[in-house]
Coordinates of C-alpha atoms and ligand atoms in Angstrom, one line a residue:
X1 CA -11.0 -53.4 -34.4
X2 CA -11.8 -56.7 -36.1
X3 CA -8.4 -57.6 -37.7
X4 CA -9.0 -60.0 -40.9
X5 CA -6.7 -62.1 -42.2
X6 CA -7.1 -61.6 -46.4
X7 CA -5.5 -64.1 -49.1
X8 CA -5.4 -62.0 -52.1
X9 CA -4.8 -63.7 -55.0
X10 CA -4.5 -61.7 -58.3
X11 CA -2.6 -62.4 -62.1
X12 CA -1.0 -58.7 -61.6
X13 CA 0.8 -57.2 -58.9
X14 CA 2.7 -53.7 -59.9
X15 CA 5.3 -52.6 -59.8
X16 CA 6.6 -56.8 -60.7
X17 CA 4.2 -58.0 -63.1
X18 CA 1.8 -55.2 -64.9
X19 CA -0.5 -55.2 -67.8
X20 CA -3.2 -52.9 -67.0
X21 CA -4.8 -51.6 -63.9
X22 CA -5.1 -54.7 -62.3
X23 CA -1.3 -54.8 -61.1
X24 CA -1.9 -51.1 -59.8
X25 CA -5.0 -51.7 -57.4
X26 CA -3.6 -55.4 -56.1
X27 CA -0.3 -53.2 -55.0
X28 CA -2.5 -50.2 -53.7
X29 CA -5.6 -52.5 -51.9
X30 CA -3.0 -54.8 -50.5
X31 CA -0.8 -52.1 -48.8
X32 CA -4.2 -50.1 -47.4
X33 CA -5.3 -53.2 -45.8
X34 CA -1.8 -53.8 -44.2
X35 CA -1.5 -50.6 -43.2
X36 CA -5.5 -50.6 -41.8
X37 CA -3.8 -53.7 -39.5
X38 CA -5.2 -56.7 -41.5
X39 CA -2.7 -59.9 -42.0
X40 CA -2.5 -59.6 -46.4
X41 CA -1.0 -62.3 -47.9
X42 CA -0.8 -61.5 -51.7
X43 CA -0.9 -64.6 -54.2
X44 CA 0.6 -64.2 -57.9
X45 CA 2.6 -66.8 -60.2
X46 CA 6.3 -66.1 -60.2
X47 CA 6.7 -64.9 -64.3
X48 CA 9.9 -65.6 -65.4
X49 CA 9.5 -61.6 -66.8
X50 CA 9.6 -60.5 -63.1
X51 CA 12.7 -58.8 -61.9
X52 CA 13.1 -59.9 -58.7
X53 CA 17.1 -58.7 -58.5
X54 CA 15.8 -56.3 -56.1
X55 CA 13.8 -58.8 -54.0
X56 CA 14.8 -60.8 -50.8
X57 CA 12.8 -64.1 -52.4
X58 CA 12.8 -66.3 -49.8
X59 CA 11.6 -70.1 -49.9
X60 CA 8.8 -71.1 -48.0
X61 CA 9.9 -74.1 -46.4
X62 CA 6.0 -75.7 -46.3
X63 CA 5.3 -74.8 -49.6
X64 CA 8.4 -76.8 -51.5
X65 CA 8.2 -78.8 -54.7
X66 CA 4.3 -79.6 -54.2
X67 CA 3.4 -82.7 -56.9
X68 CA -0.2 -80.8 -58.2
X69 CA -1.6 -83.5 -61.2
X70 CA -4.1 -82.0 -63.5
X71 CA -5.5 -83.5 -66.2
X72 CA -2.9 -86.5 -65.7
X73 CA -0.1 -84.4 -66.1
X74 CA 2.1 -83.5 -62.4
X75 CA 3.6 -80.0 -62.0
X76 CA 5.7 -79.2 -59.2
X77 CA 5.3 -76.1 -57.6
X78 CA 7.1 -73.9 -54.2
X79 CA 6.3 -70.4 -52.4
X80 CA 9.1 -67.4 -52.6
X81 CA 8.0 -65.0 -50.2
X82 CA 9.0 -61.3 -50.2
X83 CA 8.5 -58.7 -47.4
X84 CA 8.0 -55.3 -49.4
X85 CA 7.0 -53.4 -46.0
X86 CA 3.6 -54.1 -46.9
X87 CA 1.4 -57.1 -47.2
X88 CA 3.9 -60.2 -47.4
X89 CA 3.8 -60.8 -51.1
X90 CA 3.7 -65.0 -52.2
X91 CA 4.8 -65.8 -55.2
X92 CA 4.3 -69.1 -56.9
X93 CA 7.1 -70.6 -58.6
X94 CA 6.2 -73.1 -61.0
X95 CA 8.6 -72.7 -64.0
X96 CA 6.7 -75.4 -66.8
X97 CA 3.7 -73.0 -66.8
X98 CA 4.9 -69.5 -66.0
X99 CA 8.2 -69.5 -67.7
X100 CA 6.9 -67.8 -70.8
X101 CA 7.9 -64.2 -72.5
X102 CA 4.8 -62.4 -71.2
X103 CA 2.3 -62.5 -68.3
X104 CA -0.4 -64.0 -70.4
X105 CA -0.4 -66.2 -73.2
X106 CA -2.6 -67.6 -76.1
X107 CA -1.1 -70.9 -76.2
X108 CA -3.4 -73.9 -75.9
X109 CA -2.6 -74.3 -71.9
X110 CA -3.7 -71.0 -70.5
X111 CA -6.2 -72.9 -68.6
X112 CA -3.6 -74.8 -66.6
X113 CA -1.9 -71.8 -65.4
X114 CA -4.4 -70.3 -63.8
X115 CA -5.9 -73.4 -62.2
X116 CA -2.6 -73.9 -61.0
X117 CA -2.6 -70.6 -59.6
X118 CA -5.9 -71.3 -57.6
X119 CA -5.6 -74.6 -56.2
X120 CA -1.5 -73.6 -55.4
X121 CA -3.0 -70.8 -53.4
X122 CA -5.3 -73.1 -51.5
X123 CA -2.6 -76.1 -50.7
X124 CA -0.3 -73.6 -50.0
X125 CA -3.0 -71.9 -47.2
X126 CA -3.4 -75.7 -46.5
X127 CA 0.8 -76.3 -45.5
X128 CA 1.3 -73.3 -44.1
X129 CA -1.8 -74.1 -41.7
X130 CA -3.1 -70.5 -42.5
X131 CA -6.7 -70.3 -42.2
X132 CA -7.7 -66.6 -43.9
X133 CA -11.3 -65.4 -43.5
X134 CA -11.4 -63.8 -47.1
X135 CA -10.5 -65.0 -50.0
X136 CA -10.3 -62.2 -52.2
X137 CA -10.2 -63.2 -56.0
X138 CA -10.2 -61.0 -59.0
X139 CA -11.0 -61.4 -62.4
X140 CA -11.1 -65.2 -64.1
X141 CA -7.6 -66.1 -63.5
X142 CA -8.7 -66.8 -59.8
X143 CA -12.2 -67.4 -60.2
X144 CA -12.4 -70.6 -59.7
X145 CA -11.2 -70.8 -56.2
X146 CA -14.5 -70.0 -55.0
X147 CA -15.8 -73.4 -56.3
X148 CA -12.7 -75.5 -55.2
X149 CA -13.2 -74.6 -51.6
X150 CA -16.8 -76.0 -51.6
X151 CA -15.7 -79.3 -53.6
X152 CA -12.1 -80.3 -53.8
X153 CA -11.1 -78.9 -50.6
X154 CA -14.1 -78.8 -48.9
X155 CA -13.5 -81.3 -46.5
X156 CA -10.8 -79.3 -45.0
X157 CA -12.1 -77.5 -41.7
X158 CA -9.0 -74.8 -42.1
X159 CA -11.5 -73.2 -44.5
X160 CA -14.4 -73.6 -42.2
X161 CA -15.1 -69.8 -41.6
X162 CA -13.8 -68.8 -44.8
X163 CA -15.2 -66.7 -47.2
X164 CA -15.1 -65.5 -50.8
X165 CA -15.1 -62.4 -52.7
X166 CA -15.1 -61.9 -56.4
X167 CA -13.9 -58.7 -57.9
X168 CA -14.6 -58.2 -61.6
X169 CA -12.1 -55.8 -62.8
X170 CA -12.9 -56.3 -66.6
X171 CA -16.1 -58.8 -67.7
X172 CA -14.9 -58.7 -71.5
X173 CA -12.3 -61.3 -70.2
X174 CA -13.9 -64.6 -68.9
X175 CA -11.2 -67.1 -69.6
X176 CA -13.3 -69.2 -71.9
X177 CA -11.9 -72.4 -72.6
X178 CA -13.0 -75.9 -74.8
X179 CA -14.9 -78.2 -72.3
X180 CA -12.4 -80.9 -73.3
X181 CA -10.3 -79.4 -70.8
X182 CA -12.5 -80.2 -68.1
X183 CA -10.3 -83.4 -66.5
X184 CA -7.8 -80.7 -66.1
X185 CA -9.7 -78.8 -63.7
X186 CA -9.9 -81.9 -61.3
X187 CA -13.7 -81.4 -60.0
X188 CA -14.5 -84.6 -60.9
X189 CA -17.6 -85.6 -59.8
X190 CA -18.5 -82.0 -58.9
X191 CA -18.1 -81.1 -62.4
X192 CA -22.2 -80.4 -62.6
X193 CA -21.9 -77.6 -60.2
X194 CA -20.5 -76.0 -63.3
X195 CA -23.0 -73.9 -65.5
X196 CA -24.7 -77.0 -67.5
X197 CA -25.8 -75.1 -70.3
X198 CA -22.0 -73.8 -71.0
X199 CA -21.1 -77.5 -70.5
X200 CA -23.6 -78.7 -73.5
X201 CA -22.6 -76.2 -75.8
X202 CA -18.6 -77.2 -75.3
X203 CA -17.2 -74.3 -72.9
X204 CA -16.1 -73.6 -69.8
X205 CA -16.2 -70.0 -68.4
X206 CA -14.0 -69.4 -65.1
X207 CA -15.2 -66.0 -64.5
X208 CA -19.1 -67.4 -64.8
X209 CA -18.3 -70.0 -62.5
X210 CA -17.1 -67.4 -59.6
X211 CA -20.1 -65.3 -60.0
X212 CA -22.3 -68.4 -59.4
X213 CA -19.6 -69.4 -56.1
X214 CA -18.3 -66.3 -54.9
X215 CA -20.0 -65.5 -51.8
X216 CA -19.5 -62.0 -52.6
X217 CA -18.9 -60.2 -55.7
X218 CA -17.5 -56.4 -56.7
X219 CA -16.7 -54.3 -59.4
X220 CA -14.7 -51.5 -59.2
X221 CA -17.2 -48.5 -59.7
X222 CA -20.8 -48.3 -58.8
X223 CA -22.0 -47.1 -62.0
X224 CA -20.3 -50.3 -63.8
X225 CA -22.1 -52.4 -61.3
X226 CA -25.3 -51.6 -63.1
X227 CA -24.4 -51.3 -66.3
X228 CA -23.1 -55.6 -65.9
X229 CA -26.6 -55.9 -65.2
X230 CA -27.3 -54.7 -68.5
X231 CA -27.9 -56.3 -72.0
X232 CA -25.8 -53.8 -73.5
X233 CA -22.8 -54.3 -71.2
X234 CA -22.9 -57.4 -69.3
X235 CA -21.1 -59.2 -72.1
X236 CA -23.8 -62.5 -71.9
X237 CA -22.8 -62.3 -67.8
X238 CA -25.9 -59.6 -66.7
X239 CA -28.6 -62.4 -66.2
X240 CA -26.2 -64.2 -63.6
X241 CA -25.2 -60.6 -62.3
X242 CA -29.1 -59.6 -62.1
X243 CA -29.7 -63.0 -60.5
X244 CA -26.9 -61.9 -57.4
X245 CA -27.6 -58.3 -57.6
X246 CA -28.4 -58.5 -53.2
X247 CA -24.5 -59.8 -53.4
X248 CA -22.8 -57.0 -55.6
X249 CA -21.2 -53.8 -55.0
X250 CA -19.8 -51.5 -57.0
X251 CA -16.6 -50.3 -55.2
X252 CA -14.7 -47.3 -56.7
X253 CA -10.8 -47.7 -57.7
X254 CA -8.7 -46.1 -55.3
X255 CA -5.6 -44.2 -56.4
X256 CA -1.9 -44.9 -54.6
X257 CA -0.9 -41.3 -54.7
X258 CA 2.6 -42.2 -53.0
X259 CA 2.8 -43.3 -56.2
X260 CA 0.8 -40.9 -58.5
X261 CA 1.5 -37.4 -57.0
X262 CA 2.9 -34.6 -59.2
X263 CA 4.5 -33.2 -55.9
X264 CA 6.8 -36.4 -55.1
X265 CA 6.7 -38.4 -58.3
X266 CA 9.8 -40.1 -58.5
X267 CA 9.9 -40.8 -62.2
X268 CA 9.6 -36.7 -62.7
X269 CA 12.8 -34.3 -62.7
X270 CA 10.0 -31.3 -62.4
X271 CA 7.9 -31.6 -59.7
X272 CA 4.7 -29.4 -59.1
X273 CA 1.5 -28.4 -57.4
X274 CA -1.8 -26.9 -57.7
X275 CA -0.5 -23.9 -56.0
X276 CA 2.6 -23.7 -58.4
X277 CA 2.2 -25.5 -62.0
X278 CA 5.5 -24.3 -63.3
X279 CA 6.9 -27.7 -63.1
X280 CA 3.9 -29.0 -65.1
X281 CA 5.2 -27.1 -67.9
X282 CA 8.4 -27.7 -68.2
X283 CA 7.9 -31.9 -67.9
X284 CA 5.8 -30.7 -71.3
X285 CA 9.5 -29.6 -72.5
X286 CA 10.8 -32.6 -71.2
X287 CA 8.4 -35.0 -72.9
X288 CA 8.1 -33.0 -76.5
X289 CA 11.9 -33.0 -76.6
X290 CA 12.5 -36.7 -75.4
X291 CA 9.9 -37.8 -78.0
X292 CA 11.1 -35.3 -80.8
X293 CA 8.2 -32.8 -81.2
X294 CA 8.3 -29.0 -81.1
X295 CA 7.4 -27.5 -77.8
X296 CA 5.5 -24.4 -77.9
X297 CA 3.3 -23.3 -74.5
X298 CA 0.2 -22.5 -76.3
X299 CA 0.0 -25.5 -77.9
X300 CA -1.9 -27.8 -76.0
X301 CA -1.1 -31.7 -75.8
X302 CA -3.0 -34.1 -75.7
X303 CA -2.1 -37.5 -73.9
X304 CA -3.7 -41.4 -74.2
X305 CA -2.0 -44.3 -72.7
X306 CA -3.6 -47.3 -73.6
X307 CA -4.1 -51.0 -73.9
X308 CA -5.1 -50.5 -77.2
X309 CA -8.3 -52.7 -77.1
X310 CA -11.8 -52.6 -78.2
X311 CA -12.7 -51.1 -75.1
X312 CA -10.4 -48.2 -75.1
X313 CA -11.9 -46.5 -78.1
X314 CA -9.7 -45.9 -80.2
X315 CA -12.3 -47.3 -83.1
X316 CA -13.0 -43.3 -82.7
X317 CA -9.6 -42.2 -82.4
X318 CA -9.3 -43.6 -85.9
X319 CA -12.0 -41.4 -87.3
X320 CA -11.6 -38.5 -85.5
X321 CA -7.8 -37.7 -85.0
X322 CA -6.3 -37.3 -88.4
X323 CA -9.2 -34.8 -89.7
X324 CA -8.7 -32.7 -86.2
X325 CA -4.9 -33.0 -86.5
X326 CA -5.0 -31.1 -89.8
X327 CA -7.2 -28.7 -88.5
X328 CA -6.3 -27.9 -84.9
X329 CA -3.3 -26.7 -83.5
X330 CA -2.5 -29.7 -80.8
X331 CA 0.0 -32.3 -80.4
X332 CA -0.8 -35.8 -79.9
X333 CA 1.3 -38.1 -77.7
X334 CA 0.2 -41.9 -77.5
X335 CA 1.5 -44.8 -75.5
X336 CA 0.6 -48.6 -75.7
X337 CA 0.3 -51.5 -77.6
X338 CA -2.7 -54.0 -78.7
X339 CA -4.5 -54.7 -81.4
X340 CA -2.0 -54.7 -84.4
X341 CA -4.5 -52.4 -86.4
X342 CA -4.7 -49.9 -83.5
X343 CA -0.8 -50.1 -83.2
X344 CA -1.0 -49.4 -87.1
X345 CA -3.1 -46.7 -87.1
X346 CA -1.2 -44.6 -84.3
X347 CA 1.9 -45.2 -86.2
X348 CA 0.6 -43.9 -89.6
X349 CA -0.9 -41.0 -87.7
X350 CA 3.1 -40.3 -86.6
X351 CA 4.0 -40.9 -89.8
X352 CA 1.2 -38.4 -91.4
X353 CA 2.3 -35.8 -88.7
X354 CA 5.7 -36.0 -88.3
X355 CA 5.3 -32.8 -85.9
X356 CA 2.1 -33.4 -84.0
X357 CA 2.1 -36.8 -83.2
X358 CA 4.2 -39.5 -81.5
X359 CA 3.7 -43.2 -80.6
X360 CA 5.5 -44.8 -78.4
X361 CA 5.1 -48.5 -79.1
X362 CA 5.3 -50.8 -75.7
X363 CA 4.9 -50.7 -72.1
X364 CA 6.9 -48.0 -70.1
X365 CA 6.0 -46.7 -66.9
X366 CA 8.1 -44.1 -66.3
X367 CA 7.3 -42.6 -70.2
X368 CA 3.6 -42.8 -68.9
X369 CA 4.5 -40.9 -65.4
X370 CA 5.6 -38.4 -67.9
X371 CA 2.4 -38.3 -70.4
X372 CA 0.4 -37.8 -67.1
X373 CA 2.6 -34.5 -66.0
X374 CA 3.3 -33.3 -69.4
X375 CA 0.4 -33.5 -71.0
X376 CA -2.3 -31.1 -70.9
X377 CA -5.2 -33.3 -71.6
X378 CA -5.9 -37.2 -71.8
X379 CA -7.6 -39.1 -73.7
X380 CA -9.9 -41.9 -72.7
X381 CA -13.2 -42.2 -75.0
X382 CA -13.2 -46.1 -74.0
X383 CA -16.3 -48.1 -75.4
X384 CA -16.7 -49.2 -71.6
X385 CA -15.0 -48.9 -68.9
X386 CA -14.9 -50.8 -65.3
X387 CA -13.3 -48.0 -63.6
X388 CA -10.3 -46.6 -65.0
X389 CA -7.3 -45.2 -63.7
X390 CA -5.9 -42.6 -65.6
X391 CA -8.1 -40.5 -65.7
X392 CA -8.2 -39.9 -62.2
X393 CA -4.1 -39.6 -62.1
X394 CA -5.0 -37.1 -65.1
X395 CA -7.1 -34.8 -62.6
X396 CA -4.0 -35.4 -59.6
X397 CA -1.6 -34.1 -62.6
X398 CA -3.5 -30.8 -63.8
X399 CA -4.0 -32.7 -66.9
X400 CA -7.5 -32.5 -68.2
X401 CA -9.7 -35.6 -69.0
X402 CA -12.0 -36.2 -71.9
X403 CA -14.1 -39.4 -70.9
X404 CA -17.1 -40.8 -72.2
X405 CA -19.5 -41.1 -69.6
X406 CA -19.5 -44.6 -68.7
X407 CA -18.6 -47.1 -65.8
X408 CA -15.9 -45.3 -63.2
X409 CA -15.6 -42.5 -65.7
X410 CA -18.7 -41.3 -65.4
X411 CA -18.4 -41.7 -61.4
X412 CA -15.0 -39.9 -61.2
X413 CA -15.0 -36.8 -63.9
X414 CA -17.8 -34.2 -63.9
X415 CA -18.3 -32.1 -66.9
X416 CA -17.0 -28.5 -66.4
X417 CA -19.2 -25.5 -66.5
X418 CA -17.7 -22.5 -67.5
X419 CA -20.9 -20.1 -66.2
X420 CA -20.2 -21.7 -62.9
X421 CA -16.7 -22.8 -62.7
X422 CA -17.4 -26.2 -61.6
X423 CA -16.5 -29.7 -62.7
X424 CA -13.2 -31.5 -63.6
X425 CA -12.9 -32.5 -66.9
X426 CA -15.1 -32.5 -70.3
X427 CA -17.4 -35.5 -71.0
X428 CA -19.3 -36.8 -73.3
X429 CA -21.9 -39.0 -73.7
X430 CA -22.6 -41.2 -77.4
X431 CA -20.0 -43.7 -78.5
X432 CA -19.6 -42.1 -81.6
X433 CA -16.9 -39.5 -83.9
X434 CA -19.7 -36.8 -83.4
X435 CA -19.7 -36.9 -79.8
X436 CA -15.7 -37.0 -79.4
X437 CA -14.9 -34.3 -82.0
X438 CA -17.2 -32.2 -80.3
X439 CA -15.6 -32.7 -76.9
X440 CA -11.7 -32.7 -78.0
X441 CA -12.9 -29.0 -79.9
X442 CA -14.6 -28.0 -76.4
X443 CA -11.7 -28.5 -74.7
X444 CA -8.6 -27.0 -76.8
X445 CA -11.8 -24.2 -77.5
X446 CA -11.0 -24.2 -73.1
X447 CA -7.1 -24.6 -73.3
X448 CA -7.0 -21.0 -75.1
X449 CA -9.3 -19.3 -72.3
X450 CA -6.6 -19.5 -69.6
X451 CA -8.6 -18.0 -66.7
X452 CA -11.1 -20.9 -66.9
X453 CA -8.6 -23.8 -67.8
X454 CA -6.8 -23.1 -64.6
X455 CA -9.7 -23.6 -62.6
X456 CA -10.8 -26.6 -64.4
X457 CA -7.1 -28.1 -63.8
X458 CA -7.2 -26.7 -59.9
X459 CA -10.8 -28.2 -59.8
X460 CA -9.4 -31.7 -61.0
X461 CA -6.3 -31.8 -58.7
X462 CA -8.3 -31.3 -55.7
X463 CA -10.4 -34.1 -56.5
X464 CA -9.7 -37.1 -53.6
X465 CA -9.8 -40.5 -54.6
X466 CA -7.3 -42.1 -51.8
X467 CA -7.6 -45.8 -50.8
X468 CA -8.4 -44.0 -47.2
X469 CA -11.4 -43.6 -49.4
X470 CA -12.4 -47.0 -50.9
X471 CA -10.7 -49.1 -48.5
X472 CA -13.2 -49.1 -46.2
X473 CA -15.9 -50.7 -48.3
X474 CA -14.3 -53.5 -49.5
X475 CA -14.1 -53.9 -45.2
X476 CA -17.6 -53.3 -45.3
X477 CA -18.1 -56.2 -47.7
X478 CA -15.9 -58.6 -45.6
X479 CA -17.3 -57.4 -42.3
X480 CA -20.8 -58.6 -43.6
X481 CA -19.2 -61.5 -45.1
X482 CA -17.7 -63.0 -41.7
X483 CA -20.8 -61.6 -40.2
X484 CA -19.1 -58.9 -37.9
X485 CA -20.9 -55.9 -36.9
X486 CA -20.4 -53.0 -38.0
X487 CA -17.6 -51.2 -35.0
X488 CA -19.9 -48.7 -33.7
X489 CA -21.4 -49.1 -30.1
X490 CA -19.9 -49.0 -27.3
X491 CA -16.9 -47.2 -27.8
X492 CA -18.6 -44.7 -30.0
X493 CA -20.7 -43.5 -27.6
Ligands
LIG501 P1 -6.9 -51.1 -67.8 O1 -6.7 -51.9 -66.5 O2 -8.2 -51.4 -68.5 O3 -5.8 -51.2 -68.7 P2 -6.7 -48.7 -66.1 O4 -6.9 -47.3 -66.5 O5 -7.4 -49.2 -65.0 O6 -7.0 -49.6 -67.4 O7 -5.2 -49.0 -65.8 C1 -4.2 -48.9 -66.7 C2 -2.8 -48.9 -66.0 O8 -1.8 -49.4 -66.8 C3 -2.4 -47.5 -65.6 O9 -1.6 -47.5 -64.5 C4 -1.6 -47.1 -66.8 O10 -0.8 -46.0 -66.6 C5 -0.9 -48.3 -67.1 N1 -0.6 -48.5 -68.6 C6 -1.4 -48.9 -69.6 N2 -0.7 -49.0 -70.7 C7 0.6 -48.7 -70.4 C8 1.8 -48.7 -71.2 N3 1.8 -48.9 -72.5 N4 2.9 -48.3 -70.5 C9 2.9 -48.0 -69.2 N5 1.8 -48.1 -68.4 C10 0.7 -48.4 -69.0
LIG502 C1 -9.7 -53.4 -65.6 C2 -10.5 -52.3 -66.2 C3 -10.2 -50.9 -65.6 C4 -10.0 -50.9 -64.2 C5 -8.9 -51.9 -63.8 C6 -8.6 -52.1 -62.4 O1 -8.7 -53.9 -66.4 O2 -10.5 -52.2 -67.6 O3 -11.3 -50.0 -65.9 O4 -9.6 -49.7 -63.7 O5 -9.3 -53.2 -64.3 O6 -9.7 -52.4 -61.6

């Protein structure tokens, strides 16, 4: 077996620094490709939120108060690494840019950041004399390494068989930025490899600029890999994506069930299985009572954990919810935090139904292990949606989905039948109140017929989605990348 050596370089790594699903699928990918025998290294900026109490960080002694100047300004920066018995995870320590309250910021130097992050990850390559065949980047934070390897540092023959792969996790962020900050990217005279007519009109757009270098590019279902191509979804990006449509795949999500698995969940005290759902139902106690509402077993609840965005939907949560609430015996537990409106909204929902409905306000992961196991549906009517995560720990958990069809939730939850018995979760199809009310009345209509809703939750937690799964394309994709041949032959036959 070819054995690659993969620089991974990623904004989120779960479980140290998590917004979304990025963190989730840098954690999961990293550890399937260590485990598959490939030499990870994972790249991510060194937040000052990130608990490292429980981490060996240990200095890399190549990698130790680097000058980097950009835009005329020096920062310093040094490698910790930590050995996690997975991939070896490298974390770049630069205090003046990541010492900050949360992952991501909207203060005027965002852009430095993140350029640090890209070019750190390529000097430190450069010290440690480490010469990886991928470079695997994801979303706009690292999308401009694909273009510093061809200019700034492409003099170095360490890079010479080197190649790069783009993942777009989420096109609705681009990391836009003023063209005045354009000294601080350091490309000098290379600056007109960057898209000229962004230039003229005053922006630079990092993620545009790794579609255009990238020698490869993802996304992270195959249905979302058309729908970028698209007017209606590509978010200004689908002529560039149509343009490299021979270079981009749509690889589905995997899901880490050593970490999502209502049979060894750690953050559960009632652990279950599709042969045996008692457990589901009491972690429905458990989560009613911790968050104040009345159990009752025929009441269904209904879960959402969100970032509560645009893209999430909850535009028709806000027109749909407190009519059904009044009308329909359910309870209603959310989890996130957004858009202040949204965060309004869900809190004047609790407020309206003291008994129905609860929002937690924040990030908590073991509250959401909970919502997945205690729940008996989940909400995701997102607007779009690159893959999505949830929803597919909602069918591991017995816990019904209600999706929209779109991106990865259209390619991971079938609508169930009840003539035939099949499917995994109820879906619908316009982006509009109609559409939802009529699929959150189908299924608590479904919750009350419990001969079917068993089979629709048994049909859901058989569904596979492991990285065994989706691992092997993104080796695919850097197979043809290095221009190895596919490992059949000889000793297949
Ligand atoms: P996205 O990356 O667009 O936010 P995904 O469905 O891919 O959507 O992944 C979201 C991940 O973040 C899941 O692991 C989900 O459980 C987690 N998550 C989202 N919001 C919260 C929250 N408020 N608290 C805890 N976990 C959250
Ligand atoms: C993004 C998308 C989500 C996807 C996640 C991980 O943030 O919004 O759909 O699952 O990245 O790829």
């Amino acid at each position: 077996m070819t054995s690659f050596k993969i620089c991974f370089a990623s904004s989120e790594l779960a479980p140290f620094a998590k917004t979304g699903g990025l963190a989730d699928i840098s954690a999961a990918l990293g550890r399937y490709l260590h485990d598959a025998g490939h030499e990870v290294r994972v790249f991510l900026p060194l937040y000052s939120s990130i608990d490292h109490s429980t981490l060996e960080l240990r200095p890399v002694d190549a990698v130790r108060d680097v000058p980097l100047t950009l835009g005329g300004r020096e920062f310093r920066f040094s490698i910790y690494r930590a050995e996690i018995g997975g991939p070896a995870v490298h974390f770049v320590h630069c205090p003046a840019l990541y010492n900050r309250p949360g992952l991501y910021t909207t203060g005027g130097d965002e852009h430095l950041r993140f350029i640090l992050l890209s070019r750190a990850i390529i000097e430190s390559c450069q010290r440690m004399a480490w010469a990886p065949q991928i470079f695997h980047c994801n979303d706009w934070h690292t999308a401009l390494i694909p273009l510093y390897l061809r200019t700034i540092y492409g003099w170095d023959r360490l890079f010479a068989d080197s190649r790069t792969l783009l993942t777009v996790h989420n096109v609705g962020y681009q990391g836009i930025f003023a063209a005045s900050i354009l000294s601080d990217t350091g490309l000098g005279d290379s600056a007109h490899l960057l898209h000229q007519d962004d230039l003229a009109a005053g922006r630079i757009n990092f993620l545009k600029t790794g579609l255009l270098y990238a020698d490869a590019l993802t996304t992270v279902s195959p249905t979302h890999a058309e729908e970028i191509q698209t007017d209606a979804y590509g978010m200004g990006l689908q002529d560039i994506l149509r343009a490299r449509s021979s270079s981009l795949a749509g690889i589905l999500n995997g899901v880490d069930y050593a970490e999502w698995d209502p049979r060894t969940d750690r953050h559960l005290r009632y652990h279950y299985s599709p042969g045996n759902l008692a457990g589901k139902e009491k972690n429905k106690q458990v989560l009613l009572q911790s968050l104040g509402l009345p159990y009752d077993r025929q009441t269904p609840v209904v879960g959402l954990i969100s970032r509560l965005m645009l893209q999430k939907g909850i535009d028709l949560l806000v027109q749909v919810l407190p009519e059904l609430l009044g009308q329909r015996d359910l309870r209603f537990v959310a989890l996130g935090s957004g858009e202040p409106d949204y965060e309004g909204f869900l809190g004047a929902l609790q407020r309206r139904y003291p008994r129905q409905a609860c929002f937690y306000r924040g990030f908590h992961t073991p509250l959401a292990h909970l919502i997945e196991a205690g729940s008996d549906l989940f909400l995701m009517p997102s607007l779009y949606e690159p893959c999505g995560l949830n929803q597919m720990y909602s069918l591991r958990y017995g816990t019904v989905p209600i999706v929209r069809r779109t991106g990865g939730l259209a390619d991971t939850v079938e609508m169930f039948e009840p003539r035939t018995g099949t499917g995994t979760g109820i879906v619908f199809e316009d982006y509009d109140a109609a559409a939802l009310r009529w699929a959150l009345n189908v299924a608590l209509d479904l919750f009350n017929d419990r001969r079917r809703w068993r089979r629709l939750q048994r049909n859901g937690m058989a569904q596979d989605f492991s990285w065994q799964r989706q691992g092997a394309r993104y080796l695919e994709v850097y197979r043809k990348l290095c221009g190895v041949r596919a490992e059949v032959g000889m000793a297949e036959v």
